[in-house]
Short mmCIF file of C-alpha atoms and ligand atoms in Angstrom, two decimals:
data_model
loop_
_atom_site.label_atom_id
_atom_site.label_comp_id
_atom_site.label_asym_id
_atom_site.label_seq_id
_atom_site.Cartn_x
_atom_site.Cartn_y
_atom_site.Cartn_z
CA MET A 1 114.50 123.17 128.76
CA ARG A 2 113.07 124.30 132.13
CA SER A 3 110.30 121.86 133.16
CA TYR A 4 107.62 124.53 133.83
CA HIS A 5 107.82 125.94 130.30
CA VAL A 6 105.12 124.67 127.94
CA THR A 7 106.34 124.11 124.40
CA THR A 8 104.18 126.03 121.96
CA LEU A 9 103.53 124.75 118.43
CA ASN A 10 105.74 127.45 116.97
CA GLU A 11 108.62 126.70 119.34
CA PHE A 12 108.27 122.99 118.53
CA ILE A 13 108.25 123.67 114.76
CA ILE A 14 111.40 125.79 115.05
CA LYS A 15 113.13 123.24 117.31
CA ARG A 16 112.25 120.41 114.91
CA GLN A 17 113.36 122.48 111.91
CA ALA A 18 116.87 121.86 113.19
CA ASP A 19 116.20 118.14 112.53
CA PHE A 20 116.01 118.90 108.81
CA VAL A 21 119.53 119.90 107.79
CA TYR A 22 118.46 121.61 104.58
CA ALA A 23 115.36 123.21 106.06
CA LYS A 24 115.31 126.91 105.36
CA GLY A 25 112.11 127.53 107.25
CA GLU A 26 109.60 127.10 104.40
CA LEU A 27 107.82 124.11 105.95
CA SER A 28 107.94 125.81 109.35
CA ARG A 29 106.20 128.88 107.97
CA LEU A 30 103.64 126.66 106.21
CA LEU A 31 102.77 124.74 109.40
CA TYR A 32 102.64 128.00 111.37
CA SER A 33 100.08 129.43 108.90
CA ILE A 34 97.91 126.31 109.27
CA GLY A 35 98.00 126.82 113.05
CA VAL A 36 96.84 130.45 112.68
CA ALA A 37 93.96 129.54 110.36
CA ALA A 38 92.97 126.71 112.73
CA LYS A 39 92.63 129.22 115.59
CA ILE A 40 90.41 131.46 113.45
CA VAL A 41 88.21 128.52 112.37
CA ASN A 42 88.11 127.28 115.97
CA LYS A 43 86.66 130.60 117.13
CA LYS A 44 83.84 130.35 114.56
CA VAL A 45 83.16 126.63 115.16
CA ASN A 46 82.93 127.20 118.91
CA LYS A 47 80.29 129.88 118.36
CA ALA A 48 78.43 127.73 115.80
CA GLY A 49 75.53 127.29 118.21
CA LEU A 50 74.56 130.94 117.76
CA VAL A 51 71.70 131.54 115.37
CA ASP A 52 73.55 133.97 113.10
CA ILE A 53 76.37 131.52 112.36
CA LEU A 54 74.48 128.41 111.36
CA GLY A 55 72.53 127.95 108.23
CA GLU A 56 72.95 127.89 104.50
CA ALA A 57 75.28 130.03 102.46
CA GLY A 58 73.61 132.96 100.69
CA ASN A 59 71.64 134.41 103.63
CA VAL A 60 72.69 137.59 105.40
CA ASN A 61 73.37 137.40 109.14
CA ILE A 62 72.59 139.98 111.80
CA GLN A 63 75.91 141.73 111.22
CA GLY A 64 74.86 142.12 107.60
CA GLU A 65 77.70 139.76 106.60
CA ASP A 66 77.11 137.33 103.77
CA GLN A 67 76.01 134.16 105.52
CA LYS A 68 78.29 131.27 104.67
CA LYS A 69 78.33 127.69 105.80
CA LEU A 70 81.14 126.90 108.19
CA ASP A 71 82.86 124.60 105.73
CA VAL A 72 82.91 127.40 103.16
CA PHE A 73 84.23 129.74 105.85
CA ALA A 74 86.92 127.24 106.88
CA ASP A 75 87.88 126.68 103.23
CA GLU A 76 88.36 130.43 102.73
CA GLN A 77 90.40 130.80 105.93
CA PHE A 78 92.83 128.00 105.10
CA ILE A 79 93.19 129.04 101.46
CA GLY A 80 93.83 132.63 102.57
CA ALA A 81 96.41 131.61 105.19
CA LEU A 82 98.25 129.26 102.81
CA GLU A 83 98.23 131.82 100.00
CA SER A 84 99.69 134.55 102.21
CA CYS A 85 102.38 132.40 103.84
CA GLY A 86 104.21 132.37 100.48
CA GLU A 87 105.29 128.72 100.77
CA VAL A 88 102.40 127.11 98.84
CA CYS A 89 101.84 127.34 95.07
CA GLY A 90 98.45 125.63 95.02
CA ILE A 91 95.86 123.73 97.04
CA ALA A 92 93.21 121.06 96.45
CA THR A 93 90.25 121.03 98.83
CA GLU A 94 86.96 119.16 99.14
CA GLU A 95 85.14 122.48 98.56
CA ASN A 96 86.68 123.14 95.12
CA ASN A 97 86.19 120.90 92.09
CA GLU A 98 89.49 122.02 90.51
CA ILE A 99 92.88 122.82 92.05
CA VAL A 100 93.26 126.38 93.36
CA THR A 101 96.54 127.91 92.11
CA PHE A 102 98.25 130.89 93.71
CA ASP A 103 99.59 132.55 90.57
CA HIS A 104 101.35 135.62 91.89
CA ASP A 105 105.08 136.06 92.39
CA LEU A 106 104.80 135.60 96.19
CA SER A 107 103.76 131.96 95.73
CA GLU A 108 104.65 130.92 92.20
CA GLY A 109 108.18 130.07 93.34
CA ALA A 110 106.84 128.10 96.31
CA LYS A 111 107.76 124.43 96.47
CA TYR A 112 104.79 122.99 98.39
CA ILE A 113 101.22 122.02 97.51
CA VAL A 114 98.51 121.18 100.05
CA CYS A 115 95.48 118.85 99.86
CA MET A 116 92.87 119.64 102.49
CA ASP A 117 89.43 118.85 103.87
CA PRO A 118 88.79 122.21 105.55
CA LEU A 119 85.95 121.01 107.76
CA ASP A 120 85.28 117.28 107.74
CA GLY A 121 82.03 116.09 109.26
CA SER A 122 80.55 119.60 109.14
CA SER A 123 77.02 118.16 109.13
CA ASN A 124 77.72 117.27 112.79
CA ILE A 125 78.12 120.91 113.81
CA ASP A 126 74.37 121.50 114.09
CA VAL A 127 74.23 118.81 116.78
CA ASN A 128 77.40 119.94 118.54
CA VAL A 129 79.52 116.92 117.61
CA SER A 130 83.28 117.40 117.13
CA VAL A 131 84.50 118.12 113.61
CA GLY A 132 87.95 118.43 112.08
CA THR A 133 90.30 119.85 109.47
CA ILE A 134 92.60 117.40 107.63
CA PHE A 135 95.69 118.48 105.67
CA SER A 136 98.37 116.82 103.55
CA ILE A 137 101.57 118.51 102.27
CA TYR A 138 103.67 117.53 99.22
CA ARG A 139 106.64 119.00 97.38
CA ARG A 140 105.54 119.98 93.85
CA VAL A 141 106.93 117.79 91.05
CA THR A 142 106.59 120.33 88.20
CA PRO A 143 109.22 123.10 87.87
CA ARG A 144 108.82 126.03 90.27
CA GLY A 145 108.06 129.51 88.96
CA ARG A 146 104.80 128.70 87.19
CA ASN A 147 101.32 127.41 88.13
CA PRO A 148 101.18 123.93 89.63
CA GLU A 149 99.43 121.23 87.62
CA LEU A 150 97.17 118.29 88.38
CA GLN A 151 100.16 115.92 88.51
CA ASP A 152 101.54 117.87 91.47
CA PHE A 153 98.45 116.74 93.40
CA LEU A 154 98.08 113.17 92.10
CA GLN A 155 101.10 111.90 94.02
CA LYS A 156 101.13 108.70 96.09
CA GLY A 157 100.56 109.24 99.82
CA SER A 158 104.05 107.89 100.48
CA LYS A 159 105.36 111.16 98.97
CA GLN A 160 103.78 113.30 101.70
CA ILE A 161 106.22 115.69 103.41
CA ALA A 162 103.81 116.22 106.32
CA ALA A 163 100.18 115.61 107.27
CA GLY A 164 97.90 116.36 110.18
CA TYR A 165 94.50 117.30 111.49
CA VAL A 166 92.84 119.80 113.77
CA ILE A 167 90.03 118.45 115.96
CA TYR A 168 87.49 121.01 117.21
CA GLY A 169 86.22 119.02 120.17
CA SER A 170 85.91 119.37 123.95
CA SER A 171 89.30 120.98 123.46
CA THR A 172 90.88 122.00 120.16
CA MET A 173 93.96 120.02 119.17
CA MET A 174 96.37 120.00 116.27
CA VAL A 175 98.02 116.63 115.60
CA TYR A 176 100.64 116.37 112.85
CA SER A 177 103.74 114.56 111.61
CA THR A 178 106.62 115.54 109.32
CA GLY A 179 107.70 111.91 109.05
CA LYS A 180 109.51 111.75 112.39
CA GLY A 181 106.67 110.63 114.66
CA VAL A 182 103.31 112.17 115.60
CA ASN A 183 102.88 115.03 118.07
CA GLY A 184 99.68 116.54 119.52
CA PHE A 185 99.14 120.14 120.61
CA THR A 186 96.21 121.41 122.65
CA LEU A 187 94.99 124.97 122.20
CA ASP A 188 95.19 127.04 125.37
CA PRO A 189 92.57 129.73 124.64
CA SER A 190 93.85 131.90 127.50
CA ILE A 191 97.11 132.50 125.60
CA GLY A 192 95.91 131.63 122.08
CA GLU A 193 98.68 129.07 121.62
CA PHE A 194 98.73 125.39 120.70
CA CYS A 195 100.84 123.75 123.44
CA LEU A 196 102.58 120.35 123.20
CA SER A 197 100.32 117.98 125.17
CA HIS A 198 100.80 114.59 123.44
CA PRO A 199 104.49 114.15 122.50
CA ASP A 200 105.44 111.23 120.23
CA ILE A 201 102.01 109.55 120.01
CA LYS A 202 102.18 105.75 119.50
CA THR A 203 98.94 103.89 118.83
CA PRO A 204 98.54 100.60 120.79
CA ASP A 205 99.51 97.56 118.67
CA PHE A 206 96.51 95.67 120.02
CA GLY A 207 93.40 97.81 119.63
CA THR A 208 89.97 96.85 120.99
CA ILE A 209 87.69 99.54 119.50
CA TYR A 210 85.98 99.19 116.11
CA SER A 211 84.33 102.18 114.46
CA ILE A 212 81.94 101.53 111.56
CA ASN A 213 78.43 102.58 110.51
CA GLU A 214 76.70 99.23 110.99
CA GLY A 215 73.59 100.69 109.37
CA ASN A 216 75.26 99.71 106.09
CA TYR A 217 75.79 96.12 107.27
CA PHE A 218 73.91 94.42 104.45
CA ASP A 219 75.97 96.30 101.84
CA PHE A 220 79.32 95.32 103.34
CA PRO A 221 81.73 92.85 101.69
CA ASP A 222 81.57 89.43 103.40
CA GLY A 223 85.02 89.95 104.94
CA VAL A 224 83.76 93.05 106.78
CA LYS A 225 80.65 91.20 108.00
CA LYS A 226 82.94 88.43 109.29
CA PHE A 227 85.17 91.07 110.98
CA ILE A 228 82.19 92.61 112.80
CA LYS A 229 81.10 89.15 114.01
CA PHE A 230 84.73 88.45 115.05
CA CYS A 231 84.60 91.58 117.23
CA GLN A 232 81.25 90.51 118.75
CA VAL A 233 82.07 86.90 119.63
CA LYS A 234 82.81 86.27 123.30
CA ASP A 235 86.20 84.67 124.02
CA PRO A 236 86.56 81.36 125.96
CA THR A 237 86.46 83.27 129.25
CA ASN A 238 83.02 84.53 128.11
CA SER A 239 84.27 88.12 128.01
CA ARG A 240 84.09 90.38 124.98
CA PRO A 241 87.44 92.20 124.45
CA TYR A 242 86.14 94.47 121.69
CA THR A 243 83.79 97.43 121.85
CA SER A 244 82.03 99.54 119.21
CA ARG A 245 82.42 103.33 119.15
CA TYR A 246 81.19 105.44 116.19
CA ILE A 247 80.87 109.23 116.27
CA GLY A 248 80.32 109.75 112.54
CA SER A 249 83.16 112.26 112.33
CA LEU A 250 86.35 110.76 110.86
CA VAL A 251 88.77 112.99 112.75
CA SER A 252 87.04 112.32 116.08
CA ASP A 253 86.81 108.55 115.56
CA PHE A 254 90.39 108.36 114.31
CA HIS A 255 91.77 110.54 117.12
CA ARG A 256 90.15 108.41 119.85
CA ASN A 257 91.36 105.19 118.20
CA LEU A 258 94.87 106.64 117.73
CA LEU A 259 95.20 107.29 121.46
CA LYS A 260 93.31 104.25 122.79
CA GLY A 261 93.85 101.67 120.04
CA GLY A 262 91.21 100.62 117.53
CA ILE A 263 90.16 100.55 113.89
CA TYR A 264 88.06 102.88 111.73
CA LEU A 265 86.33 101.18 108.81
CA TYR A 266 84.50 102.76 105.89
CA PRO A 267 83.96 99.96 103.33
CA GLN A 268 82.28 100.35 99.98
CA THR A 269 78.46 100.44 100.27
CA ALA A 270 75.54 100.51 97.81
CA LYS A 271 75.44 104.32 98.14
CA ALA A 272 79.24 104.61 97.88
CA PRO A 273 80.44 101.72 95.68
CA GLU A 274 84.04 103.09 95.69
CA GLY A 275 83.86 103.88 99.41
CA LYS A 276 82.91 107.30 100.83
CA LEU A 277 86.21 108.79 101.97
CA ARG A 278 88.46 110.76 99.63
CA LEU A 279 91.95 109.47 98.98
CA LEU A 280 93.80 112.79 98.62
CA TYR A 281 92.62 114.81 101.61
CA GLU A 282 91.14 112.28 104.02
CA CYS A 283 92.70 108.82 103.60
CA ASN A 284 96.30 109.70 102.69
CA PRO A 285 96.93 112.19 105.54
CA ILE A 286 95.20 109.94 108.10
CA ALA A 287 97.11 106.91 106.75
CA PHE A 288 100.41 108.83 107.06
CA LEU A 289 99.67 109.61 110.70
CA ALA A 290 98.46 106.05 111.44
CA GLU A 291 101.74 104.59 110.13
CA GLN A 292 103.88 107.23 111.85
CA ALA A 293 102.18 106.23 115.13
CA GLY A 294 102.84 102.50 114.52
CA GLY A 295 99.48 101.60 112.99
CA LYS A 296 98.34 100.70 109.45
CA ALA A 297 96.01 101.95 106.72
CA SER A 298 94.62 99.92 103.83
CA ASN A 299 91.85 99.89 101.22
CA GLY A 300 91.34 96.24 102.15
CA LYS A 301 93.97 95.00 99.71
CA THR A 302 96.68 97.66 99.32
CA ARG A 303 98.61 99.97 101.63
CA VAL A 304 96.83 103.33 101.20
CA LEU A 305 100.10 105.25 100.81
CA GLU A 306 101.00 103.11 97.78
CA ILE A 307 97.79 103.83 95.84
CA GLN A 308 98.43 105.90 92.70
CA PRO A 309 95.67 108.57 92.63
CA ASP A 310 93.95 109.14 89.28
CA SER A 311 91.61 112.00 90.19
CA LEU A 312 91.40 114.80 92.78
CA HIS A 313 88.24 113.62 94.52
CA GLN A 314 88.74 109.88 94.15
CA ARG A 315 87.16 107.73 96.89
CA ILE A 316 88.47 104.45 98.31
CA PRO A 317 87.34 101.90 100.92
CA PHE A 318 89.28 102.79 104.07
CA TYR A 319 90.49 100.70 107.03
CA THR A 320 92.93 102.31 109.47
CA GLY A 321 94.21 102.02 113.02
CA SER A 322 95.91 99.39 115.18
CA LYS A 323 97.99 96.83 113.35
CA ASN A 324 96.16 93.78 114.79
CA LEU A 325 92.74 94.95 113.63
CA VAL A 326 93.74 96.21 110.17
CA GLU A 327 95.57 92.94 109.50
CA LYS A 328 92.53 90.96 110.72
CA VAL A 329 90.12 92.73 108.37
CA GLU A 330 92.61 92.35 105.47
CA GLU A 331 92.86 88.61 106.25
CA LEU A 332 89.06 88.23 106.26
CA LEU A 333 88.70 90.28 103.06
P1 P6P B 401 78.24 107.98 107.55
C1 P6P B 401 81.59 112.88 107.49
O1 P6P B 401 80.62 113.21 106.52
C2 P6P B 401 82.42 111.75 106.94
O2 P6P B 401 83.05 112.14 105.78
C3 P6P B 401 83.42 111.29 107.99
O3 P6P B 401 83.88 112.33 108.77
C4 P6P B 401 82.63 110.29 108.78
O4 P6P B 401 83.43 109.31 109.41
C5 P6P B 401 81.73 109.65 107.71
O5 P6P B 401 81.57 110.63 106.69
C6 P6P B 401 80.38 109.30 108.28
O6 P6P B 401 79.65 108.71 107.22
O7 P6P B 401 77.82 107.38 106.22
O8 P6P B 401 78.53 106.92 108.58
O9 P6P B 401 77.34 109.06 108.05
#
């Protein structure tokens, strides 16, 4: 490959398709459609500061369009893109209580299902903080040619074919894995393409950042309180190796920790006794990426990818990031 040529997401997908002997292009087309929807959502998120975009669903904006919240808009864009790519037979998203099935002949024969948080952290948009889309892809387990069922979605995270996120931040990036490492692509708005910018991401084994909402301190399990104190104690040389960073947007906190090394913690609290984050479309995809990059992900006791889901919107306590820190919090718990 000539050195000056940037590798676009689509070129990378096609090149990597060759890695999968039996690949006939279905997964490639699926990932491509996620990339297209991400560019459409990105355009809207970047304009979110304008009066006519923000606000509650149900109003009418200056163009006379039905006003919708950005997470509803994002949900519609991703569902539309996945439905029309013909490779997905159904999708579960945070915005829909039940699974959404694509029951027409274009998709009924499709072999993939997708679990997705179309716009995580959307409450941050009004204050211009980065937000993200998180997706998780499985092969269906029920026979093709008819509507998918709940059991197609309640698979362990270890069964994921691929997972990734889009982060709408100071730049827009798509980071994903198909089980052969993690790669990051940065959107170049001047050509409208995601370009390979972070090949083969490996998270540092020894992380020094901890990300947690310490406002919930008094609710935390003792092991988490001990972990926070462990991060705050000065070492014998009177220096403090650890530092606290918390944005309040999972994708942003995870992305920074993935690149720099660190741990994201969302333990159970009084308000969220099962934990706040959803297993299917937040924890499993992020856990898949964390492990593919050399890190770990746990609910404090069990490897996240081994947890058998029992409901679509199930929540779990979530600890993920550099091996040293996840193992430390598991030890203290
Ligand atoms: P808290 C956003 O609502 C979210 O789901 C994650 O993106 C984020 O990390 C977490 O909740 C923030 O929750 O309770 O600290 O505001």
